[in-house]
PDB file of C-alpha atoms in Angstrom:
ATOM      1  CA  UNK A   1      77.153 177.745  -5.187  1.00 74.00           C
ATOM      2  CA  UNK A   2      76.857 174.602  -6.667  1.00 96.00           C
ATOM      3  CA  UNK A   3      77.842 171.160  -7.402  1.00 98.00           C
ATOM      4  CA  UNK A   4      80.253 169.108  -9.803  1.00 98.00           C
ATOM      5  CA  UNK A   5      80.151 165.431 -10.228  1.00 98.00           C
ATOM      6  CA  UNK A   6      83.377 163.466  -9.207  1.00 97.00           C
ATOM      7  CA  UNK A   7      84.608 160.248 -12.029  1.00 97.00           C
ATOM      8  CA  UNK A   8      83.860 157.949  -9.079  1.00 95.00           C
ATOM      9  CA  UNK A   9      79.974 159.882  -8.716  1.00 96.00           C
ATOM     10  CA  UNK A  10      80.434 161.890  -5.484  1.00 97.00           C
ATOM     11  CA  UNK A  11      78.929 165.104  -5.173  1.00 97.00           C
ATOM     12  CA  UNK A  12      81.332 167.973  -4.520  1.00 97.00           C
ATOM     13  CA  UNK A  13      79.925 171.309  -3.248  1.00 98.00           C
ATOM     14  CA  UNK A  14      81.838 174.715  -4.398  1.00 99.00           C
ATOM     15  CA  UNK A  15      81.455 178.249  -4.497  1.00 98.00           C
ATOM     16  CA  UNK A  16      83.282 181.145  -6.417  1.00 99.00           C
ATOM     17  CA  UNK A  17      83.382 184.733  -5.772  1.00 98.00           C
ATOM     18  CA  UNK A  18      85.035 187.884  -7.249  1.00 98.00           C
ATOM     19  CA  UNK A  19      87.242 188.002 -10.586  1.00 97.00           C
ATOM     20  CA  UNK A  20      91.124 187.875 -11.868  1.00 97.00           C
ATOM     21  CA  UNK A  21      93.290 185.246 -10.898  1.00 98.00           C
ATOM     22  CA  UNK A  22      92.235 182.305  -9.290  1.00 99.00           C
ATOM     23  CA  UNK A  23      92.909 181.315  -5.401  1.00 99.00           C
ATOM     24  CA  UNK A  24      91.931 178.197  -4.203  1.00 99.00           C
ATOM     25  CA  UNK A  25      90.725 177.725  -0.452  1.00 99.00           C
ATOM     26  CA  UNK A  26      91.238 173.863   0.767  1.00 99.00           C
ATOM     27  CA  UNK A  27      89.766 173.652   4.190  1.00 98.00           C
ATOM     28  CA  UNK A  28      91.845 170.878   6.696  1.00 96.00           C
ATOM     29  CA  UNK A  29      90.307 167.595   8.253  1.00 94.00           C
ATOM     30  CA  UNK A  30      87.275 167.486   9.172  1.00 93.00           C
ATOM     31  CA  UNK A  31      86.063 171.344   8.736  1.00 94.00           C
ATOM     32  CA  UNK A  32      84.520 173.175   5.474  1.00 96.00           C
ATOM     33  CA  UNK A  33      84.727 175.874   3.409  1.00 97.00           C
ATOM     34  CA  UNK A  34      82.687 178.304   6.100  1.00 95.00           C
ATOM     35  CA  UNK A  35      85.956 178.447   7.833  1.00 95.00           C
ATOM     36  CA  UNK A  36      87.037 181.041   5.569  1.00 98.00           C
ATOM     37  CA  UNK A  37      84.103 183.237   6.133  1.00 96.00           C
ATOM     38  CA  UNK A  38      86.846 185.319   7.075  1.00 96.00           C
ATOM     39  CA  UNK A  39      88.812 185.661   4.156  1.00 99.00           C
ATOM     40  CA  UNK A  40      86.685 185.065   1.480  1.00 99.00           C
ATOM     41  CA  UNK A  41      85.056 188.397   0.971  1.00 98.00           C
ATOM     42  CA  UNK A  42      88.380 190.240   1.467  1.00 99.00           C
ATOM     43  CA  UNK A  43      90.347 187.980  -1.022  1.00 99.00           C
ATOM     44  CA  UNK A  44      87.340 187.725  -3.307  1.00 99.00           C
ATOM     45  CA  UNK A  45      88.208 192.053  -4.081  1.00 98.00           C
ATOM     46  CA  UNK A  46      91.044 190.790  -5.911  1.00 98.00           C
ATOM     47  CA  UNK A  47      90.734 187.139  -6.883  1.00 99.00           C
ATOM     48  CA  UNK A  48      88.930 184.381  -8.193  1.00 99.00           C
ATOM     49  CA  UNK A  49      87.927 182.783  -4.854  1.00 99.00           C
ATOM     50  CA  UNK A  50      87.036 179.206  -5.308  1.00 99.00           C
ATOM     51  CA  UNK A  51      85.925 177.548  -2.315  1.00 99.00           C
ATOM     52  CA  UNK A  52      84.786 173.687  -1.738  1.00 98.00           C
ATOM     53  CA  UNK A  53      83.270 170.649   0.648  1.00 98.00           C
ATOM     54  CA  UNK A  54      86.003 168.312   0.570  1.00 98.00           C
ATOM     55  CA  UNK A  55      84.564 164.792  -0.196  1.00 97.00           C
ATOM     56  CA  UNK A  56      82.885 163.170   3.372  1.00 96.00           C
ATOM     57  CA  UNK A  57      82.574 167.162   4.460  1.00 96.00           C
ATOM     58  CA  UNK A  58      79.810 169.681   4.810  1.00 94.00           C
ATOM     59  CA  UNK A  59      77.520 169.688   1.689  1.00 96.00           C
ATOM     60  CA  UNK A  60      79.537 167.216  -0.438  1.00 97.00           C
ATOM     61  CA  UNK A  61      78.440 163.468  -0.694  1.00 94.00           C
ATOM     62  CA  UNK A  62      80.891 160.702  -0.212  1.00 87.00           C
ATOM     63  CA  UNK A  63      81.324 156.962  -1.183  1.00 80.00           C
ATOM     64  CA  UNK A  64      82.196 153.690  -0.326  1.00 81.00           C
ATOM     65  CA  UNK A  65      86.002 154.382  -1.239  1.00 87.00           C
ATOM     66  CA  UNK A  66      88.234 157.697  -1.320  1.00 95.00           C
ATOM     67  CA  UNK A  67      88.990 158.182   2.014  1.00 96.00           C
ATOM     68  CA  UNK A  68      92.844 159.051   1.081  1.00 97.00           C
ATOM     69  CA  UNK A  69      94.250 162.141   0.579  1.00 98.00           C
ATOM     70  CA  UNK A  70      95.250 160.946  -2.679  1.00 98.00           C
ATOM     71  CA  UNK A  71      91.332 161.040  -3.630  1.00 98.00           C
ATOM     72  CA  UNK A  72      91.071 164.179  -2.397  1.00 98.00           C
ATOM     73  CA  UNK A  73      93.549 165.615  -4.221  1.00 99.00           C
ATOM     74  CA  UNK A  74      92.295 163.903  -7.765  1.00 99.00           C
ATOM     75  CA  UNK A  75      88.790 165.533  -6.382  1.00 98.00           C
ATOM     76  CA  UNK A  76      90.146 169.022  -7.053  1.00 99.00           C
ATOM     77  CA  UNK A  77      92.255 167.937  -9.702  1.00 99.00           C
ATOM     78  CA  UNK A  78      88.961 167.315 -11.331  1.00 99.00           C
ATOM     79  CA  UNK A  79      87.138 170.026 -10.417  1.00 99.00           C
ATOM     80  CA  UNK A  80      90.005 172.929 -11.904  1.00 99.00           C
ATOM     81  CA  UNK A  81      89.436 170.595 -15.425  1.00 99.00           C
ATOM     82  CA  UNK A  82      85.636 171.125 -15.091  1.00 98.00           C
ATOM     83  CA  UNK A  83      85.805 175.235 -14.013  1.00 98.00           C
ATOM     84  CA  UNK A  84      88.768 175.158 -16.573  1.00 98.00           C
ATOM     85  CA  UNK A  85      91.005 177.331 -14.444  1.00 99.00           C
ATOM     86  CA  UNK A  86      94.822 177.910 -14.856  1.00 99.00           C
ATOM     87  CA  UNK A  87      97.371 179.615 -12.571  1.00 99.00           C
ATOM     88  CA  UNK A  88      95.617 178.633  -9.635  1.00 99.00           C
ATOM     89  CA  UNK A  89      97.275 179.882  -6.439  1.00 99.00           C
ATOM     90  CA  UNK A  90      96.573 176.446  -3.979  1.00 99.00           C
ATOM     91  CA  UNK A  91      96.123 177.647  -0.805  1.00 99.00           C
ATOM     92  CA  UNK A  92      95.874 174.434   1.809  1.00 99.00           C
ATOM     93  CA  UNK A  93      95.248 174.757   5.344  1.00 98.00           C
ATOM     94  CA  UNK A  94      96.291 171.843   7.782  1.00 95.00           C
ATOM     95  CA  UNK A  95      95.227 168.828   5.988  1.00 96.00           C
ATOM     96  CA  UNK A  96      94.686 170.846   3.072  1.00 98.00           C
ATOM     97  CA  UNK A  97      98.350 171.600   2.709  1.00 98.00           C
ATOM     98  CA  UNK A  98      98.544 167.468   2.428  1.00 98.00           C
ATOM     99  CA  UNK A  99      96.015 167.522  -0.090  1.00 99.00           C
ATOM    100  CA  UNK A 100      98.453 170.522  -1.707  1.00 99.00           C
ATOM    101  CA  UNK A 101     101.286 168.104  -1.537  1.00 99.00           C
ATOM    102  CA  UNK A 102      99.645 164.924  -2.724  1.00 99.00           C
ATOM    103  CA  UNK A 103      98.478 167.475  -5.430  1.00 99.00           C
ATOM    104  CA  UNK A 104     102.043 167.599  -6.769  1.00 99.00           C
ATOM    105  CA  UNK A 105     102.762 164.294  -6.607  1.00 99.00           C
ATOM    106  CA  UNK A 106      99.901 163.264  -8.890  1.00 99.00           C
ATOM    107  CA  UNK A 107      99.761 166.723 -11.183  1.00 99.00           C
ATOM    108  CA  UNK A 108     102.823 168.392 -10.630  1.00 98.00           C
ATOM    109  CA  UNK A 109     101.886 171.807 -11.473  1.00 98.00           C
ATOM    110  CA  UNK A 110      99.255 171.110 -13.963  1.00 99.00           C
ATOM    111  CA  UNK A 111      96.458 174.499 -13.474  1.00 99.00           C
ATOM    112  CA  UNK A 112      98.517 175.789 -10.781  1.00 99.00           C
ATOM    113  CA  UNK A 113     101.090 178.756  -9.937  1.00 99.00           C
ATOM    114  CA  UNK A 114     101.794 178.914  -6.639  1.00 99.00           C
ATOM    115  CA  UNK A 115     101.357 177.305  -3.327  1.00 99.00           C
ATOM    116  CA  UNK A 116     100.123 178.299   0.233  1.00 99.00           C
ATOM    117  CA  UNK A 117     100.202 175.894   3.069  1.00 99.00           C
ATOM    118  CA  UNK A 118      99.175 177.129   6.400  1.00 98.00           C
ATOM    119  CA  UNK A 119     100.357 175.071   9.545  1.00 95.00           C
ATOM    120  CA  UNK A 120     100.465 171.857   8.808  1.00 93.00           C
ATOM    121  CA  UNK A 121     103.884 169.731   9.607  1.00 90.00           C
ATOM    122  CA  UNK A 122     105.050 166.970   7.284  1.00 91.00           C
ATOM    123  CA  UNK A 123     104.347 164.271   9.179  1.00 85.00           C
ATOM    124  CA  UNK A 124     101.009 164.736  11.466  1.00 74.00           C
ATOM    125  CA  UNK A 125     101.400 161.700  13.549  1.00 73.00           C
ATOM    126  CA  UNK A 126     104.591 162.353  15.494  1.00 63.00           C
ATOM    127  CA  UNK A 127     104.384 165.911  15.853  1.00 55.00           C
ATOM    128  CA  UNK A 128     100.291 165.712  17.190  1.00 56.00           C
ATOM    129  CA  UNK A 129     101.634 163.400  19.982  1.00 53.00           C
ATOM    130  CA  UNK A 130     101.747 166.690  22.777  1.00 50.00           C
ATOM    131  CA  UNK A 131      98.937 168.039  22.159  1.00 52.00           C
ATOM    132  CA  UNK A 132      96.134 165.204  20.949  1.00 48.00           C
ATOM    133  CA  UNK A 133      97.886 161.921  23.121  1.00 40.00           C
ATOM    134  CA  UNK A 134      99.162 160.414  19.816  1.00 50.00           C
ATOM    135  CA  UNK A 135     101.622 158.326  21.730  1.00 52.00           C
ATOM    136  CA  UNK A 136     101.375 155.721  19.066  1.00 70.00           C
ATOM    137  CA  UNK A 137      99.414 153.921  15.915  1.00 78.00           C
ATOM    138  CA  UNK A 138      96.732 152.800  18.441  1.00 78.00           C
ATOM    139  CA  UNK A 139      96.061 156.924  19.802  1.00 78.00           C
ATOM    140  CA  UNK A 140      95.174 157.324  16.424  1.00 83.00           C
ATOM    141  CA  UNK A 141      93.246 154.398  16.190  1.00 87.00           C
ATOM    142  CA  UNK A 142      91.327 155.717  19.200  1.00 86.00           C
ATOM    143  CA  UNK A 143      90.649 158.686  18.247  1.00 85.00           C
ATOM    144  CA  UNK A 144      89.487 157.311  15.075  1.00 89.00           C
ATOM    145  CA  UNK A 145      86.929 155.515  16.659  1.00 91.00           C
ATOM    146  CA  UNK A 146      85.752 158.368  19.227  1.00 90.00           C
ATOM    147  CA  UNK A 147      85.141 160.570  15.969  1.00 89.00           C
ATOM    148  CA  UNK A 148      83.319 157.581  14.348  1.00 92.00           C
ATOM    149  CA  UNK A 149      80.569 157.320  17.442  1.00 93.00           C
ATOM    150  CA  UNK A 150      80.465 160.490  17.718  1.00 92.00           C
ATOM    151  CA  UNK A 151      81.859 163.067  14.976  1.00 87.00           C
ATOM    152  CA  UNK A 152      79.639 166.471  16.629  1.00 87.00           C
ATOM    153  CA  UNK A 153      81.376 166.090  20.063  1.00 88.00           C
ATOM    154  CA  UNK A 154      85.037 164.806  18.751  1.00 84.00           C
ATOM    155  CA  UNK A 155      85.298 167.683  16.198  1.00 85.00           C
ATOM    156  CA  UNK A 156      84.184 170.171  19.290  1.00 86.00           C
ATOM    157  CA  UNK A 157      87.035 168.732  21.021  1.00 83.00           C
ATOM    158  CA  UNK A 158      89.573 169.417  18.634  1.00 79.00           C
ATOM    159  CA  UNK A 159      88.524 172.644  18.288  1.00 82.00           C
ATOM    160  CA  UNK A 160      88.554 173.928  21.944  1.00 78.00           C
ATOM    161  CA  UNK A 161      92.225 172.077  21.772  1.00 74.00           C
ATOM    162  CA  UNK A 162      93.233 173.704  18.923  1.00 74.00           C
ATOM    163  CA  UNK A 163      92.121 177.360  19.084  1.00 67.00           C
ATOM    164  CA  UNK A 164      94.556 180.114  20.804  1.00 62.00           C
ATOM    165  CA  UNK A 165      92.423 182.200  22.337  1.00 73.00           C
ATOM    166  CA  UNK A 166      90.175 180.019  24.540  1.00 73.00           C
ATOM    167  CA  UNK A 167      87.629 183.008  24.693  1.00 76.00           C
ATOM    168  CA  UNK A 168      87.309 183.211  20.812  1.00 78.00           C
ATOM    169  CA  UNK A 169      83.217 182.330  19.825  1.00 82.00           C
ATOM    170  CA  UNK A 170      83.718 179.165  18.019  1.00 81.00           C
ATOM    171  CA  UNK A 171      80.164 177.994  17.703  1.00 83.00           C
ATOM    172  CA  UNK A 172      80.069 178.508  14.292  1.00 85.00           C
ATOM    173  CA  UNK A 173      82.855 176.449  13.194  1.00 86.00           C
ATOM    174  CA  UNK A 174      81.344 174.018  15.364  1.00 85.00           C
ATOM    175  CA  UNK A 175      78.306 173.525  13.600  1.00 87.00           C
ATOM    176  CA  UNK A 176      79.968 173.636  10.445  1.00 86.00           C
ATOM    177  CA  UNK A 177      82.048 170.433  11.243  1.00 87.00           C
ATOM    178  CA  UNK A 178      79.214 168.571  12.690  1.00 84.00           C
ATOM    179  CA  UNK A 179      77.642 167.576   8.988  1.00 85.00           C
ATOM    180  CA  UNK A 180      80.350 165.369   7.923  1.00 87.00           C
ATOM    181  CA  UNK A 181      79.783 161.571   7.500  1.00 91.00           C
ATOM    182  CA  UNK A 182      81.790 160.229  10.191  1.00 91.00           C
ATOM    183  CA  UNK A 183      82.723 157.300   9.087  1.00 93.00           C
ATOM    184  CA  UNK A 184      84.480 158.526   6.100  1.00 95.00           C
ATOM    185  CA  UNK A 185      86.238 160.804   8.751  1.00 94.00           C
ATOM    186  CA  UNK A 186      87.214 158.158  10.987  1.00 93.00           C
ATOM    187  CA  UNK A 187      88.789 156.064   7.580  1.00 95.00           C
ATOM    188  CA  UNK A 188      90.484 159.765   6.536  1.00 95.00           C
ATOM    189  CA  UNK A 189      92.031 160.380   9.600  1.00 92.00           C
ATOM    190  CA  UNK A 190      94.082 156.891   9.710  1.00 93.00           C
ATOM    191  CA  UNK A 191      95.301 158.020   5.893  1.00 94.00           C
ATOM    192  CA  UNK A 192      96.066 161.476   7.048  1.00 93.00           C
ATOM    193  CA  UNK A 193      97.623 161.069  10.252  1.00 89.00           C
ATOM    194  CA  UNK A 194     100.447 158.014   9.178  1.00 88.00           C
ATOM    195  CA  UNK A 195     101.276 159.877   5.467  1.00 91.00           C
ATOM    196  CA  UNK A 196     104.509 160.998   5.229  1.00 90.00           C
ATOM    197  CA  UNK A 197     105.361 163.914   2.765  1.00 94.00           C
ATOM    198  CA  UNK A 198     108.512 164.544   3.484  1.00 93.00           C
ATOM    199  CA  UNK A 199     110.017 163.474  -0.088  1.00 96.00           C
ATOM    200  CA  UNK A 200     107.505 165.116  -1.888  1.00 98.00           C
ATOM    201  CA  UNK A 201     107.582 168.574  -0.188  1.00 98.00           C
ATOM    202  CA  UNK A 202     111.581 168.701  -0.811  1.00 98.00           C
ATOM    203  CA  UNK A 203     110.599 168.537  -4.826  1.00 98.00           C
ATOM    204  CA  UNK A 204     108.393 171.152  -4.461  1.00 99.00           C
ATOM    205  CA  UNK A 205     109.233 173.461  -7.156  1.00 98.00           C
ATOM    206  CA  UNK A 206     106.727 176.311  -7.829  1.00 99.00           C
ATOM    207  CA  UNK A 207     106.676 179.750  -5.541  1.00 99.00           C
ATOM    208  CA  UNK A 208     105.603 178.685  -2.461  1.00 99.00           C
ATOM    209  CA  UNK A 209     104.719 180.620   0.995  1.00 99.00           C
ATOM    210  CA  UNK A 210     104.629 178.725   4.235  1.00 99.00           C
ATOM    211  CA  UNK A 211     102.437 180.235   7.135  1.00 98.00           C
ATOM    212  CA  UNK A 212     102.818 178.920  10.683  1.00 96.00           C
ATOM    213  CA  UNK A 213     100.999 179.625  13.881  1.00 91.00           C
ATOM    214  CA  UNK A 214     102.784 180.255  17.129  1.00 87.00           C
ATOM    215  CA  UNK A 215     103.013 176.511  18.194  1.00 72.00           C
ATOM    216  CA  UNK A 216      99.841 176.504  20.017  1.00 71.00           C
ATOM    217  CA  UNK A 217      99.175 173.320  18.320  1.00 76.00           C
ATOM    218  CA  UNK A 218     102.026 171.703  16.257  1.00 80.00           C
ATOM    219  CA  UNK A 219     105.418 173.318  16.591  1.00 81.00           C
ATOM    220  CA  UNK A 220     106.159 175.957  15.018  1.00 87.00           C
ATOM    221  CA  UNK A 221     110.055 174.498  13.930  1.00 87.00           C
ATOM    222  CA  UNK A 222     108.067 171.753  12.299  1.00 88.00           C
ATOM    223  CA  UNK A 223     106.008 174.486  10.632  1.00 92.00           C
ATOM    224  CA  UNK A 224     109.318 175.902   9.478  1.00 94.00           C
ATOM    225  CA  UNK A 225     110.918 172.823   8.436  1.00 92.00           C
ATOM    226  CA  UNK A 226     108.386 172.813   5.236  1.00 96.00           C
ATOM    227  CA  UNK A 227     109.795 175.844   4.554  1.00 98.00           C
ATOM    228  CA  UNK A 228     113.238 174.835   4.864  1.00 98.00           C
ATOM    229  CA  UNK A 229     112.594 171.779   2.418  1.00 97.00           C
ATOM    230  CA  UNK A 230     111.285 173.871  -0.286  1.00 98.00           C
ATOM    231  CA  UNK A 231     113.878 175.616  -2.317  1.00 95.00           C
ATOM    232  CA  UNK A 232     113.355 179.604  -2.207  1.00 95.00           C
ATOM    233  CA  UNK A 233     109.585 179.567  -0.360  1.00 98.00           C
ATOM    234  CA  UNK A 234     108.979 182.244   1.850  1.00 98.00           C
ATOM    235  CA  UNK A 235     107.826 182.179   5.514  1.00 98.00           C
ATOM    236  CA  UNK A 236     105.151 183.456   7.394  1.00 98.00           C
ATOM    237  CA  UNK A 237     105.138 183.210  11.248  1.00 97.00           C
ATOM    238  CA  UNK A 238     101.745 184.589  13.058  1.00 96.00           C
ATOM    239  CA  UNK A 239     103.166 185.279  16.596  1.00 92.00           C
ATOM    240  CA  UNK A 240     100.222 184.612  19.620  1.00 89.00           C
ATOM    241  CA  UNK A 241      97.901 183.152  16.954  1.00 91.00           C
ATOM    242  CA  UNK A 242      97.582 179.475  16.651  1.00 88.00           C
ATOM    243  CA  UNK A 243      96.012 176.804  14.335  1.00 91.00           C
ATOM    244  CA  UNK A 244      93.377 178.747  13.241  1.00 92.00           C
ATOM    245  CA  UNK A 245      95.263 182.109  12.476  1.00 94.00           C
ATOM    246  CA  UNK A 246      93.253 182.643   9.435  1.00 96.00           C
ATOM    247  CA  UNK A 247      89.880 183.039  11.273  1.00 94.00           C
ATOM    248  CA  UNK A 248      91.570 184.774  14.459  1.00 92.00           C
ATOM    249  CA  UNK A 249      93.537 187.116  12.805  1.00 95.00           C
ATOM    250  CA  UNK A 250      91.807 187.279   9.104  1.00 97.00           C
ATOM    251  CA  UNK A 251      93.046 190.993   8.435  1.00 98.00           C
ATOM    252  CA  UNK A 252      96.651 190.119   8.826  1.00 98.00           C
ATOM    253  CA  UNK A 253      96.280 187.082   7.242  1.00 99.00           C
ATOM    254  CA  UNK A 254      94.236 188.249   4.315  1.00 99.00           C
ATOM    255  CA  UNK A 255      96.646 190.811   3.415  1.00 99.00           C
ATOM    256  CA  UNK A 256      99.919 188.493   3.446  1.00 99.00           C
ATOM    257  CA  UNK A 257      98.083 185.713   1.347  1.00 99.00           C
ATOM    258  CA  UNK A 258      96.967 188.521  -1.179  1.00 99.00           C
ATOM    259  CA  UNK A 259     100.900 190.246  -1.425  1.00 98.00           C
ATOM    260  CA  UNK A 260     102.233 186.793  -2.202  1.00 99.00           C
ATOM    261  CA  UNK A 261      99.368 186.021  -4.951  1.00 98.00           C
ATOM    262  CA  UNK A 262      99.539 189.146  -6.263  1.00 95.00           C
ATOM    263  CA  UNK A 263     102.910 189.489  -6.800  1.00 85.00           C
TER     264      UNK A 263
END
């Protein structure tokens, strides 16, 4: 565990576990890396495991500015230059699969060799609308705000909404997303929920594997669109397992994200 120094002077937490070749875990909006608890000592057998606090998350700071996914994805730019990795495998989950694409915007595939996004459509707004009451701009707005006055009960909420199994102990993850700075939250979500990546994921060029839950919380056909728009990326559907298939199925899902690294 420890800490690297941003160019703008936030702090970001990480942790790395295991040897070989690195894997990158990028946790999604408003979570951290002890979402992974799941995967990481699996994955960390065979890989580099680099976990992080995305900036305005768990044990990293956060500033005045940066609350764009853009920033975000500089942020780990950064921090590959300072642990000097190469042939990083980028696995982003929900809004770390944005971060992923903003990623290759910026770097193209500077340090990295392959990508892994898990659930997460190209555009969030439209596609959260069933499930979250995005009916417009001003949903988001409002739910914005409700995270801003209080981030430990909104992030609770999204949870119970998001999780398949309504019976699954989610305490944990819980408490985990309850040490965020809200505000910064509130700011990210507006970024995160009108970006659309569209463009950017159709010049996607590197090996790429697209997982998708069973539509439990986006669609599943806007899951597989990604897939579509990237030229010879695989796909990965988890059937009766929803957004968080990683942490409620964490065997299966271990094992498909280390045969696509791996090979």
């Amino acid at each position: 565990m420890a800490y690297y120094t941003t160019t703008d002077g936030v702090q970001l937490y990480f942790e790395e576990f295991g040897d070989g070749q690195p894997l990158l875990l990028v946790h999604g909006f408003g979570t951290t890396h002890d979402y992974y608890e799941r995967n990481i000592p699996v994955l960390a057998e065979s890989f580099h495991v680099v976990t992080l606090d995305l900036r305005g998350h768990g044990k990293s700071s956060s500033a005045k500015t940066g609350a764009h996914i853009s920033r975000l994805a500089t942020d780990i730019h950064e921090l590959l230059n300072h642990l000097e990795l190469n042939h990083v495998t980028f696995l982003g989950w929900s809004m770390g699969a944005s971060i992923g694409w903003s990623y290759w915007e910026l770097f193209q595939a500077d340090r990295l060799a392959k990508f892994i996004f898990v659930d997460e459509p190209e555009l969030a707004l439209d596609t959260l609308k069933n499930h979250w009451g995005f009916l417009d701009y001003n949903g988001l707005l409002e739910l914005s705000e409700k995270l801003r006055a209080n981030l430990p009960l909104g992030m609770k909420n999204m949870i119970e909404n998001t999780q398949a199994d309504p019976g699954m102990d989610t305490s944990d993850l819980v408490k985990a997303s309850s040490t965020g700075n809200p505000d910064f939250q509130a700011d990210l979500l507006i970024n995160h929920g009108v970006t659309d990546w569209h463009t950017v994921v159709k010049s996607i060029t590197l090996p790429t594997l697209v997982i998708s839950g069973d539509g439990h919380f986006f669609n599943a056909d806007l899951i597989k669109a990604v897939h579509q728009d990237i030229p010879n990326s695989q796909f990965e559907y988890f059937e009766h397992f929803g957004h968080f298939l990683f942490f409620e199925d964490p065997e299966h899902f271990n094992q498909v994200v280390h045969d696509f690294t791996k090979n």
